[in-house]
Amino acid sequence: MYEKRFENILTQQLTISCRKWKQSLTAEKTKKNIRVYPRHIRTLYNRKLVLWRLYRRDKTNSIVKSKYEAAVSDCKSAVRRHELYLENKVIEDNNLGSFYRFVNKKLTVRSGVGTLSDANGSHVTDDIDKANLLNNYFASVGVADDGTKPVITGTTDNQKTDRIDTVIFDSDKLFKVANKIKTKSKYSCDVEGYPVMLLLNVLHVLSGPLSTIYNTFMSIGKIPTSWKRAIITPIYKKGEASAAANYRPVSITSVFCKLMERVIVADLSDHLLRTGYFGKSQHGFITGRSTVTNLLESLSDWTLAIDSKIQTTAIYVDFSRAFDTVSHPKLKMKLSDIGIQGKLLETISDFLTCRTQKTRVGKCLSESLPVISGVIQGSCLGPLLFLIYVNDLLNCFENGITVKLYADDVKLYTRVTCTADEVNLQNSINKLENWAAIWQLKVSTPKCGVLHIANRIPTNTCTYSMDNSRLPSYKVMRDLGVEVDERVKFSAHINKIVRNASIRSALILKCFQSRDAAMLVRAFKTYVRPILEYNSQIWNPHYVRDILAIESVQRRFSKKLWGTRNLTYEQRLERLGLDRLDVRRIRADLMLTYKILFGHLRVDSSQFFIASDDKRTRGHNYKLRVPIAKTDARKHFFSCRVVKIWNELPKTVNFLAHKVLETVSKS
């Protein structure tokens, strides 16, 4: 009944309020898919085809040959001039959306899913066969529940008694969460074919009826069956492209269901953060935490150990298809254990059960298959449910073991000074394996590894094992996108990002005929500079060779632009409106310091900064204490290198920071 009512209201509003917009959308989409050149280019192309037919009949005719070659040249020149015109038009329009779509079209290789190999080793080339193959694999990853009811540890009485049993929907909440919906294109549609932008354009009309419908669904603890269907877009990760296991399933679901999910996630996250459910070690999908906070806390411990001449051993653990193998009955147990009760629990349970999926390759859809486990990748509620599922993992480890999580990425580390520390670390690995077996998550042993961190050659190189297999030891490990070596020097990471950024900048210069500085600089800022600045607060170099290597990417790029060849590097930057990359890294350090000191991040500021108690300082008495460091790894760590720069800021800024630190220390 409620599904029918929803469909009627939606159809009515789309028909009455959005007829013209929908018609224009269809017309633009049709026009977009057809590449139409101007009439003079089509005329030249047709003339080239006529001459080609004549030349093909008699290739000895020199007159026809010369006319054909001239027609080819004219056609290429006309196309080149037209492409240049389009590039200039992108600049003149001054529309960021148009610019990004234009650059993405140039830089992105749209190969889709290539030839796949099935279980027998046969090649699969047809799109419908590839879609069915991938869909069968994604469905086979699911794990049926074993029927056990494990004991959940670590839940406090406050979390159990502080219940949340429903979510109230209203227009204000819908507008608030709708503003956060992002879409790459106005043509993007959900699983039912409704354009996402269409919802945003008519939300002022639909907010009232949608609130009523959402509240009705919450009151009965069920959602429509159509909202449980998903169309999977396979995203290639890495490895052999012909293997189905190397593709990640990203689900396209109903946009109306996503809107409902966002409201539930907002209220549920506030409840869990208020009750202190998430441990301090979990940094994924939580406001105020990120890959930066995860790496900062880890490297702070590691550099302190290096400064004390103590070795740290870190174990990197990777779960295989973690999001797809979450047991639904066990997840419901954990939801109930932390105070999620009543109709909210029934709604989430109904959201997880009786789901179906199809896989799209090209324009072909596979057959529909049931989903027996997992949280939906591509949904809004999925990441939060996964965090709830793995949160009690933090309670499984021995004393002295530090654990850091980012969603399903886990690393354990401890200071190793004797055999007892090595045994303690191995016991923690065994407990992690036992926890994974109880909760039906599989550890991908080949993707796990050991990193021995020390200022000199590691002395304690004990062999650690998992699943009766020896864990390999590496000199460099990829940690949340940053290459961390055993001496915390980051040279391997810098070499990698310089190589990738150089390739990307050369590709930009190759793709564009125009040498218009405005367009190319914007492309550089968007597609090259993020590679050179991702988590720069972690690896900010101090070796001159590394600083020059990073700066050389921007130096070479700026020299290729029109009118800058005879200028010095500083003059080129001034003309192009760019800053030196080392200056931008200092700015990023100061911004992160500000966020930590003033509580914009969910980290313990006392772990990184201490207010100075020295009253004899020059300038003012509100400076941060300069840490004492012996080794280069500690001297150039974020919290040590940024203090001197921060203390040179105006007195007002330091006064506020000092007061904040005093409040934190007293609490």
mmCIF file of N, CA and C in Angstrom, residues 167-282:
data_model
loop_
_atom_site.group_PDB
_atom_site.id
_atom_site.type_symbol
_atom_site.label_atom_id
_atom_site.label_comp_id
_atom_site.label_asym_id
_atom_site.label_seq_id
_atom_site.Cartn_x
_atom_site.Cartn_y
_atom_site.Cartn_z
ATOM 1 N N VAL A 167 13.863 6.962 14.422
ATOM 2 C CA VAL A 167 14.380 8.182 13.802
ATOM 3 C C VAL A 167 13.193 8.950 13.253
ATOM 4 N N ILE A 168 13.130 10.221 13.578
ATOM 5 C CA ILE A 168 12.040 11.079 13.126
ATOM 6 C C ILE A 168 12.510 11.850 11.901
ATOM 7 N N PHE A 169 11.706 11.826 10.842
ATOM 8 C CA PHE A 169 12.028 12.509 9.602
ATOM 9 C C PHE A 169 11.193 13.782 9.477
ATOM 10 N N ASP A 170 11.827 14.856 9.033
ATOM 11 C CA ASP A 170 11.126 16.094 8.736
ATOM 12 C C ASP A 170 11.817 16.792 7.579
ATOM 13 N N SER A 171 11.214 17.860 7.101
ATOM 14 C CA SER A 171 11.733 18.555 5.923
ATOM 15 C C SER A 171 13.125 19.134 6.158
ATOM 16 N N ASP A 172 13.372 19.667 7.358
ATOM 17 C CA ASP A 172 14.677 20.265 7.650
ATOM 18 C C ASP A 172 15.790 19.227 7.551
ATOM 19 N N LYS A 173 15.555 18.044 8.092
ATOM 20 C CA LYS A 173 16.556 16.982 8.013
ATOM 21 C C LYS A 173 16.810 16.570 6.572
ATOM 22 N N LEU A 174 15.764 16.474 5.782
ATOM 23 C CA LEU A 174 15.924 16.067 4.394
ATOM 24 C C LEU A 174 16.735 17.090 3.613
ATOM 25 N N PHE A 175 16.424 18.376 3.813
ATOM 26 C CA PHE A 175 17.179 19.415 3.117
ATOM 27 C C PHE A 175 18.651 19.412 3.558
ATOM 28 N N LYS A 176 18.898 19.169 4.844
ATOM 29 C CA LYS A 176 20.261 19.190 5.370
ATOM 30 C C LYS A 176 21.114 18.086 4.765
ATOM 31 N N VAL A 177 20.581 16.873 4.698
ATOM 32 C CA VAL A 177 21.353 15.762 4.165
ATOM 33 C C VAL A 177 21.402 15.782 2.645
ATOM 34 N N ALA A 178 20.364 16.346 1.995
ATOM 35 C CA ALA A 178 20.339 16.405 0.534
ATOM 36 C C ALA A 178 21.433 17.309 -0.003
ATOM 37 N N ASN A 179 21.805 18.339 0.762
ATOM 38 C CA ASN A 179 22.867 19.242 0.333
ATOM 39 C C ASN A 179 24.221 18.552 0.261
ATOM 40 N N LYS A 180 24.354 17.404 0.911
ATOM 41 C CA LYS A 180 25.613 16.677 0.908
ATOM 42 C C LYS A 180 25.688 15.641 -0.213
ATOM 43 N N ILE A 181 24.590 15.449 -0.936
ATOM 44 C CA ILE A 181 24.582 14.491 -2.032
ATOM 45 C C ILE A 181 25.399 15.045 -3.189
ATOM 46 N N LYS A 182 26.353 14.276 -3.656
ATOM 47 C CA LYS A 182 27.216 14.698 -4.755
ATOM 48 C C LYS A 182 27.006 13.758 -5.934
ATOM 49 N N THR A 183 27.010 14.313 -7.102
ATOM 50 C CA THR A 183 26.895 13.528 -8.325
ATOM 51 C C THR A 183 27.815 14.119 -9.382
ATOM 52 N N LYS A 184 28.468 13.254 -10.129
ATOM 53 C CA LYS A 184 29.411 13.711 -11.137
ATOM 54 C C LYS A 184 28.718 14.333 -12.338
ATOM 55 N N SER A 185 27.525 13.923 -12.591
ATOM 56 C CA SER A 185 26.817 14.402 -13.772
ATOM 57 C C SER A 185 25.335 14.542 -13.476
ATOM 58 N N LYS A 186 24.675 15.493 -14.130
ATOM 59 C CA LYS A 186 23.241 15.647 -13.949
ATOM 60 C C LYS A 186 22.466 14.535 -14.639
ATOM 61 N N TYR A 187 23.143 13.715 -15.405
ATOM 62 C CA TYR A 187 22.513 12.585 -16.070
ATOM 63 C C TYR A 187 22.581 11.310 -15.232
ATOM 64 N N SER A 188 23.245 11.352 -14.079
ATOM 65 C CA SER A 188 23.371 10.164 -13.240
ATOM 66 C C SER A 188 22.002 9.751 -12.714
ATOM 67 N N CYS A 189 21.710 8.465 -12.839
ATOM 68 C CA CYS A 189 20.417 7.928 -12.432
ATOM 69 C C CYS A 189 20.613 6.847 -11.391
ATOM 70 N N ASP A 190 19.571 6.611 -10.604
ATOM 71 C CA ASP A 190 19.632 5.547 -9.619
ATOM 72 C C ASP A 190 19.186 4.238 -10.236
ATOM 73 N N VAL A 191 18.991 3.222 -9.405
ATOM 74 C CA VAL A 191 18.655 1.896 -9.901
ATOM 75 C C VAL A 191 17.283 1.866 -10.577
ATOM 76 N N GLU A 192 16.384 2.783 -10.210
ATOM 77 C CA GLU A 192 15.053 2.825 -10.794
ATOM 78 C C GLU A 192 14.955 3.765 -11.987
ATOM 79 N N GLY A 193 16.088 4.392 -12.359
ATOM 80 C CA GLY A 193 16.098 5.274 -13.516
ATOM 81 C C GLY A 193 15.778 6.716 -13.233
ATOM 82 N N TYR A 194 15.619 7.104 -11.950
ATOM 83 C CA TYR A 194 15.340 8.491 -11.602
ATOM 84 C C TYR A 194 16.642 9.284 -11.550
ATOM 85 N N PRO A 195 16.758 10.399 -12.280
ATOM 86 C CA PRO A 195 17.964 11.224 -12.198
ATOM 87 C C PRO A 195 18.134 11.808 -10.796
ATOM 88 N N VAL A 196 19.361 11.750 -10.273
ATOM 89 C CA VAL A 196 19.632 12.248 -8.929
ATOM 90 C C VAL A 196 19.385 13.746 -8.854
ATOM 91 N N MET A 197 19.812 14.476 -9.884
ATOM 92 C CA MET A 197 19.615 15.917 -9.882
ATOM 93 C C MET A 197 18.141 16.294 -9.927
ATOM 94 N N LEU A 198 17.335 15.411 -10.479
ATOM 95 C CA LEU A 198 15.906 15.674 -10.518
ATOM 96 C C LEU A 198 15.335 15.716 -9.106
ATOM 97 N N LEU A 199 15.780 14.798 -8.263
ATOM 98 C CA LEU A 199 15.334 14.793 -6.877
ATOM 99 C C LEU A 199 15.715 16.093 -6.182
ATOM 100 N N LEU A 200 16.939 16.535 -6.388
ATOM 101 C CA LEU A 200 17.391 17.753 -5.730
ATOM 102 C C LEU A 200 16.619 18.980 -6.211
ATOM 103 N N ASN A 201 16.194 18.980 -7.463
ATOM 104 C CA ASN A 201 15.462 20.113 -7.999
ATOM 105 C C ASN A 201 14.009 20.179 -7.521
ATOM 106 N N VAL A 202 13.438 19.056 -7.168
ATOM 107 C CA VAL A 202 12.034 19.042 -6.754
ATOM 108 C C VAL A 202 11.874 18.696 -5.285
ATOM 109 N N LEU A 203 12.972 18.716 -4.521
ATOM 110 C CA LEU A 203 12.893 18.339 -3.118
ATOM 111 C C LEU A 203 12.008 19.291 -2.318
ATOM 112 N N HIS A 204 11.953 20.553 -2.720
ATOM 113 C CA HIS A 204 11.090 21.497 -2.011
ATOM 114 C C HIS A 204 9.619 21.120 -2.154
ATOM 115 N N VAL A 205 9.299 20.381 -3.215
ATOM 116 C CA VAL A 205 7.928 19.914 -3.406
ATOM 117 C C VAL A 205 7.704 18.566 -2.731
ATOM 118 N N LEU A 206 8.720 17.709 -2.787
ATOM 119 C CA LEU A 206 8.580 16.340 -2.307
ATOM 120 C C LEU A 206 8.944 16.160 -0.840
ATOM 121 N N SER A 207 9.552 17.173 -0.199
ATOM 122 C CA SER A 207 10.045 16.992 1.170
ATOM 123 C C SER A 207 8.919 16.620 2.136
ATOM 124 N N GLY A 208 7.763 17.262 1.997
ATOM 125 C CA GLY A 208 6.640 16.947 2.876
ATOM 126 C C GLY A 208 6.125 15.532 2.697
ATOM 127 N N PRO A 209 5.738 15.146 1.454
ATOM 128 C CA PRO A 209 5.300 13.755 1.245
ATOM 129 C C PRO A 209 6.359 12.716 1.595
ATOM 130 N N LEU A 210 7.640 13.007 1.275
ATOM 131 C CA LEU A 210 8.695 12.054 1.592
ATOM 132 C C LEU A 210 8.850 11.871 3.098
ATOM 133 N N SER A 211 8.757 12.958 3.866
ATOM 134 C CA SER A 211 8.857 12.853 5.323
ATOM 135 C C SER A 211 7.752 11.962 5.869
ATOM 136 N N THR A 212 6.553 12.153 5.363
ATOM 137 C CA THR A 212 5.421 11.329 5.800
ATOM 138 C C THR A 212 5.645 9.859 5.471
ATOM 139 N N ILE A 213 6.125 9.603 4.250
ATOM 140 C CA ILE A 213 6.350 8.226 3.819
ATOM 141 C C ILE A 213 7.474 7.585 4.621
ATOM 142 N N TYR A 214 8.570 8.319 4.838
ATOM 143 C CA TYR A 214 9.690 7.785 5.628
ATOM 144 C C TYR A 214 9.249 7.457 7.058
ATOM 145 N N ASN A 215 8.489 8.342 7.666
ATOM 146 C CA ASN A 215 7.999 8.081 9.022
ATOM 147 C C ASN A 215 7.070 6.870 9.049
ATOM 148 N N THR A 216 6.292 6.688 7.985
ATOM 149 C CA THR A 216 5.401 5.524 7.907
ATOM 150 C C THR A 216 6.213 4.238 7.804
ATOM 151 N N PHE A 217 7.235 4.243 6.946
ATOM 152 C CA PHE A 217 8.098 3.066 6.827
ATOM 153 C C PHE A 217 8.801 2.758 8.149
ATOM 154 N N MET A 218 9.239 3.814 8.866
ATOM 155 C CA MET A 218 9.902 3.605 10.148
ATOM 156 C C MET A 218 8.930 3.042 11.179
ATOM 157 N N SER A 219 7.673 3.468 11.134
ATOM 158 C CA SER A 219 6.689 3.002 12.119
ATOM 159 C C SER A 219 6.347 1.528 11.955
ATOM 160 N N ILE A 220 6.447 1.018 10.716
ATOM 161 C CA ILE A 220 6.165 -0.405 10.491
ATOM 162 C C ILE A 220 7.436 -1.236 10.397
ATOM 163 N N GLY A 221 8.609 -0.577 10.394
ATOM 164 C CA GLY A 221 9.876 -1.298 10.378
ATOM 165 C C GLY A 221 10.207 -1.979 9.073
ATOM 166 N N LYS A 222 9.709 -1.452 7.949
ATOM 167 C CA LYS A 222 9.963 -2.054 6.646
ATOM 168 C C LYS A 222 10.198 -0.968 5.600
ATOM 169 N N ILE A 223 10.895 -1.353 4.530
ATOM 170 C CA ILE A 223 11.120 -0.465 3.397
ATOM 171 C C ILE A 223 10.648 -1.171 2.133
ATOM 172 N N PRO A 224 10.370 -0.443 1.058
ATOM 173 C CA PRO A 224 9.881 -1.084 -0.167
ATOM 174 C C PRO A 224 10.870 -2.089 -0.747
ATOM 175 N N THR A 225 10.335 -3.098 -1.392
ATOM 176 C CA THR A 225 11.175 -4.117 -2.026
ATOM 177 C C THR A 225 12.042 -3.515 -3.128
ATOM 178 N N SER A 226 11.517 -2.517 -3.840
ATOM 179 C CA SER A 226 12.288 -1.898 -4.917
ATOM 180 C C SER A 226 13.541 -1.202 -4.401
ATOM 181 N N TRP A 227 13.566 -0.827 -3.141
ATOM 182 C CA TRP A 227 14.737 -0.185 -2.563
ATOM 183 C C TRP A 227 15.820 -1.193 -2.187
ATOM 184 N N LYS A 228 15.491 -2.463 -2.263
ATOM 185 C CA LYS A 228 16.463 -3.500 -1.922
ATOM 186 C C LYS A 228 17.185 -4.052 -3.152
ATOM 187 N N ARG A 229 16.865 -3.502 -4.310
ATOM 188 C CA ARG A 229 17.545 -3.921 -5.535
ATOM 189 C C ARG A 229 18.747 -3.031 -5.787
ATOM 190 N N ALA A 230 19.791 -3.625 -6.307
ATOM 191 C CA ALA A 230 21.018 -2.884 -6.584
ATOM 192 C C ALA A 230 21.573 -3.307 -7.936
ATOM 193 N N ILE A 231 22.128 -2.356 -8.639
ATOM 194 C CA ILE A 231 22.860 -2.617 -9.878
ATOM 195 C C ILE A 231 24.331 -2.343 -9.594
ATOM 196 N N ILE A 232 25.162 -3.346 -9.785
ATOM 197 C CA ILE A 232 26.580 -3.256 -9.440
ATOM 198 C C ILE A 232 27.371 -2.760 -10.640
ATOM 199 N N THR A 233 28.210 -1.775 -10.376
ATOM 200 C CA THR A 233 29.198 -1.327 -11.353
ATOM 201 C C THR A 233 30.554 -1.876 -10.941
ATOM 202 N N PRO A 234 31.156 -2.779 -11.726
ATOM 203 C CA PRO A 234 32.464 -3.330 -11.336
ATOM 204 C C PRO A 234 33.577 -2.311 -11.556
ATOM 205 N N ILE A 235 34.368 -2.073 -10.530
ATOM 206 C CA ILE A 235 35.475 -1.124 -10.581
ATOM 207 C C ILE A 235 36.782 -1.907 -10.472
ATOM 208 N N TYR A 236 37.625 -1.771 -11.495
ATOM 209 C CA TYR A 236 38.907 -2.478 -11.499
ATOM 210 C C TYR A 236 39.811 -1.913 -10.402
ATOM 211 N N LYS A 237 40.452 -2.798 -9.620
ATOM 212 C CA LYS A 237 41.348 -2.380 -8.544
ATOM 213 C C LYS A 237 42.802 -2.467 -9.001
ATOM 214 N N LYS A 238 43.360 -3.633 -9.049
ATOM 215 C CA LYS A 238 44.725 -3.858 -9.495
ATOM 216 C C LYS A 238 44.910 -5.346 -9.756
ATOM 217 N N GLY A 239 46.051 -5.685 -10.358
ATOM 218 C CA GLY A 239 46.298 -7.082 -10.679
ATOM 219 C C GLY A 239 45.852 -7.422 -12.085
ATOM 220 N N GLU A 240 45.666 -8.710 -12.335
ATOM 221 C CA GLU A 240 45.255 -9.183 -13.644
ATOM 222 C C GLU A 240 43.832 -8.727 -13.959
ATOM 223 N N ALA A 241 43.692 -7.962 -15.053
ATOM 224 C CA ALA A 241 42.391 -7.409 -15.403
ATOM 225 C C ALA A 241 41.399 -8.461 -15.853
ATOM 226 N N SER A 242 41.858 -9.639 -16.223
ATOM 227 C CA SER A 242 40.955 -10.692 -16.680
ATOM 228 C C SER A 242 40.353 -11.500 -15.532
ATOM 229 N N ALA A 243 40.815 -11.277 -14.300
ATOM 230 C CA ALA A 243 40.316 -12.018 -13.144
ATOM 231 C C ALA A 243 39.174 -11.257 -12.483
ATOM 232 N N ALA A 244 38.055 -11.933 -12.266
ATOM 233 C CA ALA A 244 36.892 -11.289 -11.647
ATOM 234 C C ALA A 244 37.179 -10.849 -10.217
ATOM 235 N N ALA A 245 38.127 -11.531 -9.543
ATOM 236 C CA ALA A 245 38.458 -11.195 -8.160
ATOM 237 C C ALA A 245 39.114 -9.832 -8.022
ATOM 238 N N ASN A 246 39.599 -9.279 -9.115
ATOM 239 C CA ASN A 246 40.283 -7.989 -9.073
ATOM 240 C C ASN A 246 39.358 -6.815 -9.371
ATOM 241 N N TYR A 247 38.053 -7.032 -9.247
ATOM 242 C CA TYR A 247 37.080 -5.971 -9.446
ATOM 243 C C TYR A 247 36.300 -5.751 -8.151
ATOM 244 N N ARG A 248 36.050 -4.477 -7.831
ATOM 245 C CA ARG A 248 35.319 -4.107 -6.627
ATOM 246 C C ARG A 248 33.860 -3.811 -7.001
ATOM 247 N N PRO A 249 32.892 -4.422 -6.280
ATOM 248 C CA PRO A 249 31.485 -4.159 -6.588
ATOM 249 C C PRO A 249 30.978 -2.888 -5.908
ATOM 250 N N VAL A 250 30.602 -1.907 -6.681
ATOM 251 C CA VAL A 250 30.006 -0.680 -6.159
ATOM 252 C C VAL A 250 28.552 -0.646 -6.586
ATOM 253 N N SER A 251 27.651 -0.583 -5.624
ATOM 254 C CA SER A 251 26.228 -0.727 -5.888
ATOM 255 C C SER A 251 25.558 0.613 -6.145
ATOM 256 N N ILE A 252 24.706 0.633 -7.152
ATOM 257 C CA ILE A 252 23.822 1.766 -7.416
ATOM 258 C C ILE A 252 22.444 1.392 -6.876
ATOM 259 N N THR A 253 21.962 2.168 -5.930
ATOM 260 C CA THR A 253 20.695 1.872 -5.290
ATOM 261 C C THR A 253 19.710 3.020 -5.510
ATOM 262 N N SER A 254 18.563 2.923 -4.887
ATOM 263 C CA SER A 254 17.530 3.943 -5.032
ATOM 264 C C SER A 254 17.962 5.248 -4.368
ATOM 265 N N VAL A 255 17.802 6.352 -5.063
ATOM 266 C CA VAL A 255 18.177 7.649 -4.513
ATOM 267 C C VAL A 255 17.266 8.030 -3.351
ATOM 268 N N PHE A 256 16.010 7.589 -3.369
ATOM 269 C CA PHE A 256 15.097 7.872 -2.267
ATOM 270 C C PHE A 256 15.472 7.065 -1.027
ATOM 271 N N CYS A 257 15.971 5.861 -1.240
ATOM 272 C CA CYS A 257 16.467 5.078 -0.109
ATOM 273 C C CYS A 257 17.733 5.708 0.469
ATOM 274 N N LYS A 258 18.612 6.233 -0.390
ATOM 275 C CA LYS A 258 19.832 6.883 0.083
ATOM 276 C C LYS A 258 19.515 8.107 0.927
ATOM 277 N N LEU A 259 18.488 8.847 0.532
ATOM 278 C CA LEU A 259 18.093 10.013 1.315
ATOM 279 C C LEU A 259 17.632 9.595 2.704
ATOM 280 N N MET A 260 16.872 8.512 2.779
ATOM 281 C CA MET A 260 16.431 7.983 4.067
ATOM 282 C C MET A 260 17.627 7.478 4.880
ATOM 283 N N GLU A 261 18.565 6.803 4.210
ATOM 284 C CA GLU A 261 19.766 6.306 4.884
ATOM 285 C C GLU A 261 20.575 7.445 5.499
ATOM 286 N N ARG A 262 20.708 8.553 4.784
ATOM 287 C CA ARG A 262 21.520 9.668 5.286
ATOM 288 C C ARG A 262 20.960 10.231 6.586
ATOM 289 N N VAL A 263 19.654 10.316 6.682
ATOM 290 C CA VAL A 263 19.042 10.807 7.920
ATOM 291 C C VAL A 263 19.306 9.820 9.055
ATOM 292 N N ILE A 264 19.166 8.521 8.778
ATOM 293 C CA ILE A 264 19.428 7.498 9.796
ATOM 294 C C ILE A 264 20.887 7.536 10.231
ATOM 295 N N VAL A 265 21.806 7.662 9.277
ATOM 296 C CA VAL A 265 23.235 7.716 9.595
ATOM 297 C C VAL A 265 23.561 8.922 10.462
ATOM 298 N N ALA A 266 22.963 10.089 10.144
ATOM 299 C CA ALA A 266 23.234 11.302 10.921
ATOM 300 C C ALA A 266 22.810 11.131 12.376
ATOM 301 N N ASP A 267 21.595 10.632 12.606
ATOM 302 C CA ASP A 267 21.105 10.456 13.973
ATOM 303 C C ASP A 267 21.854 9.338 14.697
ATOM 304 N N LEU A 268 22.117 8.244 14.005
ATOM 305 C CA LEU A 268 22.792 7.106 14.627
ATOM 306 C C LEU A 268 24.244 7.441 14.964
ATOM 307 N N SER A 269 24.931 8.174 14.099
ATOM 308 C CA SER A 269 26.315 8.571 14.377
ATOM 309 C C SER A 269 26.388 9.475 15.602
ATOM 310 N N ASP A 270 25.461 10.438 15.692
ATOM 311 C CA ASP A 270 25.433 11.311 16.863
ATOM 312 C C ASP A 270 25.223 10.511 18.142
ATOM 313 N N HIS A 271 24.360 9.514 18.079
ATOM 314 C CA HIS A 271 24.095 8.677 19.247
ATOM 315 C C HIS A 271 25.344 7.890 19.647
ATOM 316 N N LEU A 272 26.023 7.292 18.699
ATOM 317 C CA LEU A 272 27.197 6.471 18.999
ATOM 318 C C LEU A 272 28.365 7.313 19.486
ATOM 319 N N LEU A 273 28.553 8.497 18.909
ATOM 320 C CA LEU A 273 29.625 9.373 19.371
ATOM 321 C C LEU A 273 29.329 9.909 20.764
ATOM 322 N N ARG A 274 28.053 10.189 21.045
ATOM 323 C CA ARG A 274 27.671 10.695 22.369
ATOM 324 C C ARG A 274 27.913 9.645 23.447
ATOM 325 N N THR A 275 27.641 8.392 23.148
ATOM 326 C CA THR A 275 27.835 7.318 24.116
ATOM 327 C C THR A 275 29.264 6.810 24.165
ATOM 328 N N GLY A 276 30.141 7.342 23.285
ATOM 329 C CA GLY A 276 31.537 6.916 23.280
ATOM 330 C C GLY A 276 31.749 5.500 22.810
ATOM 331 N N TYR A 277 30.936 5.078 21.841
ATOM 332 C CA TYR A 277 31.017 3.686 21.395
ATOM 333 C C TYR A 277 32.289 3.416 20.597
ATOM 334 N N PHE A 278 32.610 4.286 19.655
ATOM 335 C CA PHE A 278 33.767 4.056 18.809
ATOM 336 C C PHE A 278 35.057 4.296 19.595
ATOM 337 N N GLY A 279 35.956 3.327 19.523
ATOM 338 C CA GLY A 279 37.230 3.474 20.191
ATOM 339 C C GLY A 279 38.099 4.536 19.533
ATOM 340 N N LYS A 280 39.095 5.016 20.281
ATOM 341 C CA LYS A 280 39.992 6.041 19.755
ATOM 342 C C LYS A 280 40.875 5.524 18.636
ATOM 343 N N SER A 281 40.947 4.214 18.487
ATOM 344 C CA SER A 281 41.820 3.634 17.468
ATOM 345 C C SER A 281 41.156 3.522 16.101
ATOM 346 N N GLN A 282 39.838 3.703 16.014
ATOM 347 C CA GLN A 282 39.134 3.617 14.742
ATOM 348 C C GLN A 282 39.091 5.006 14.098
#
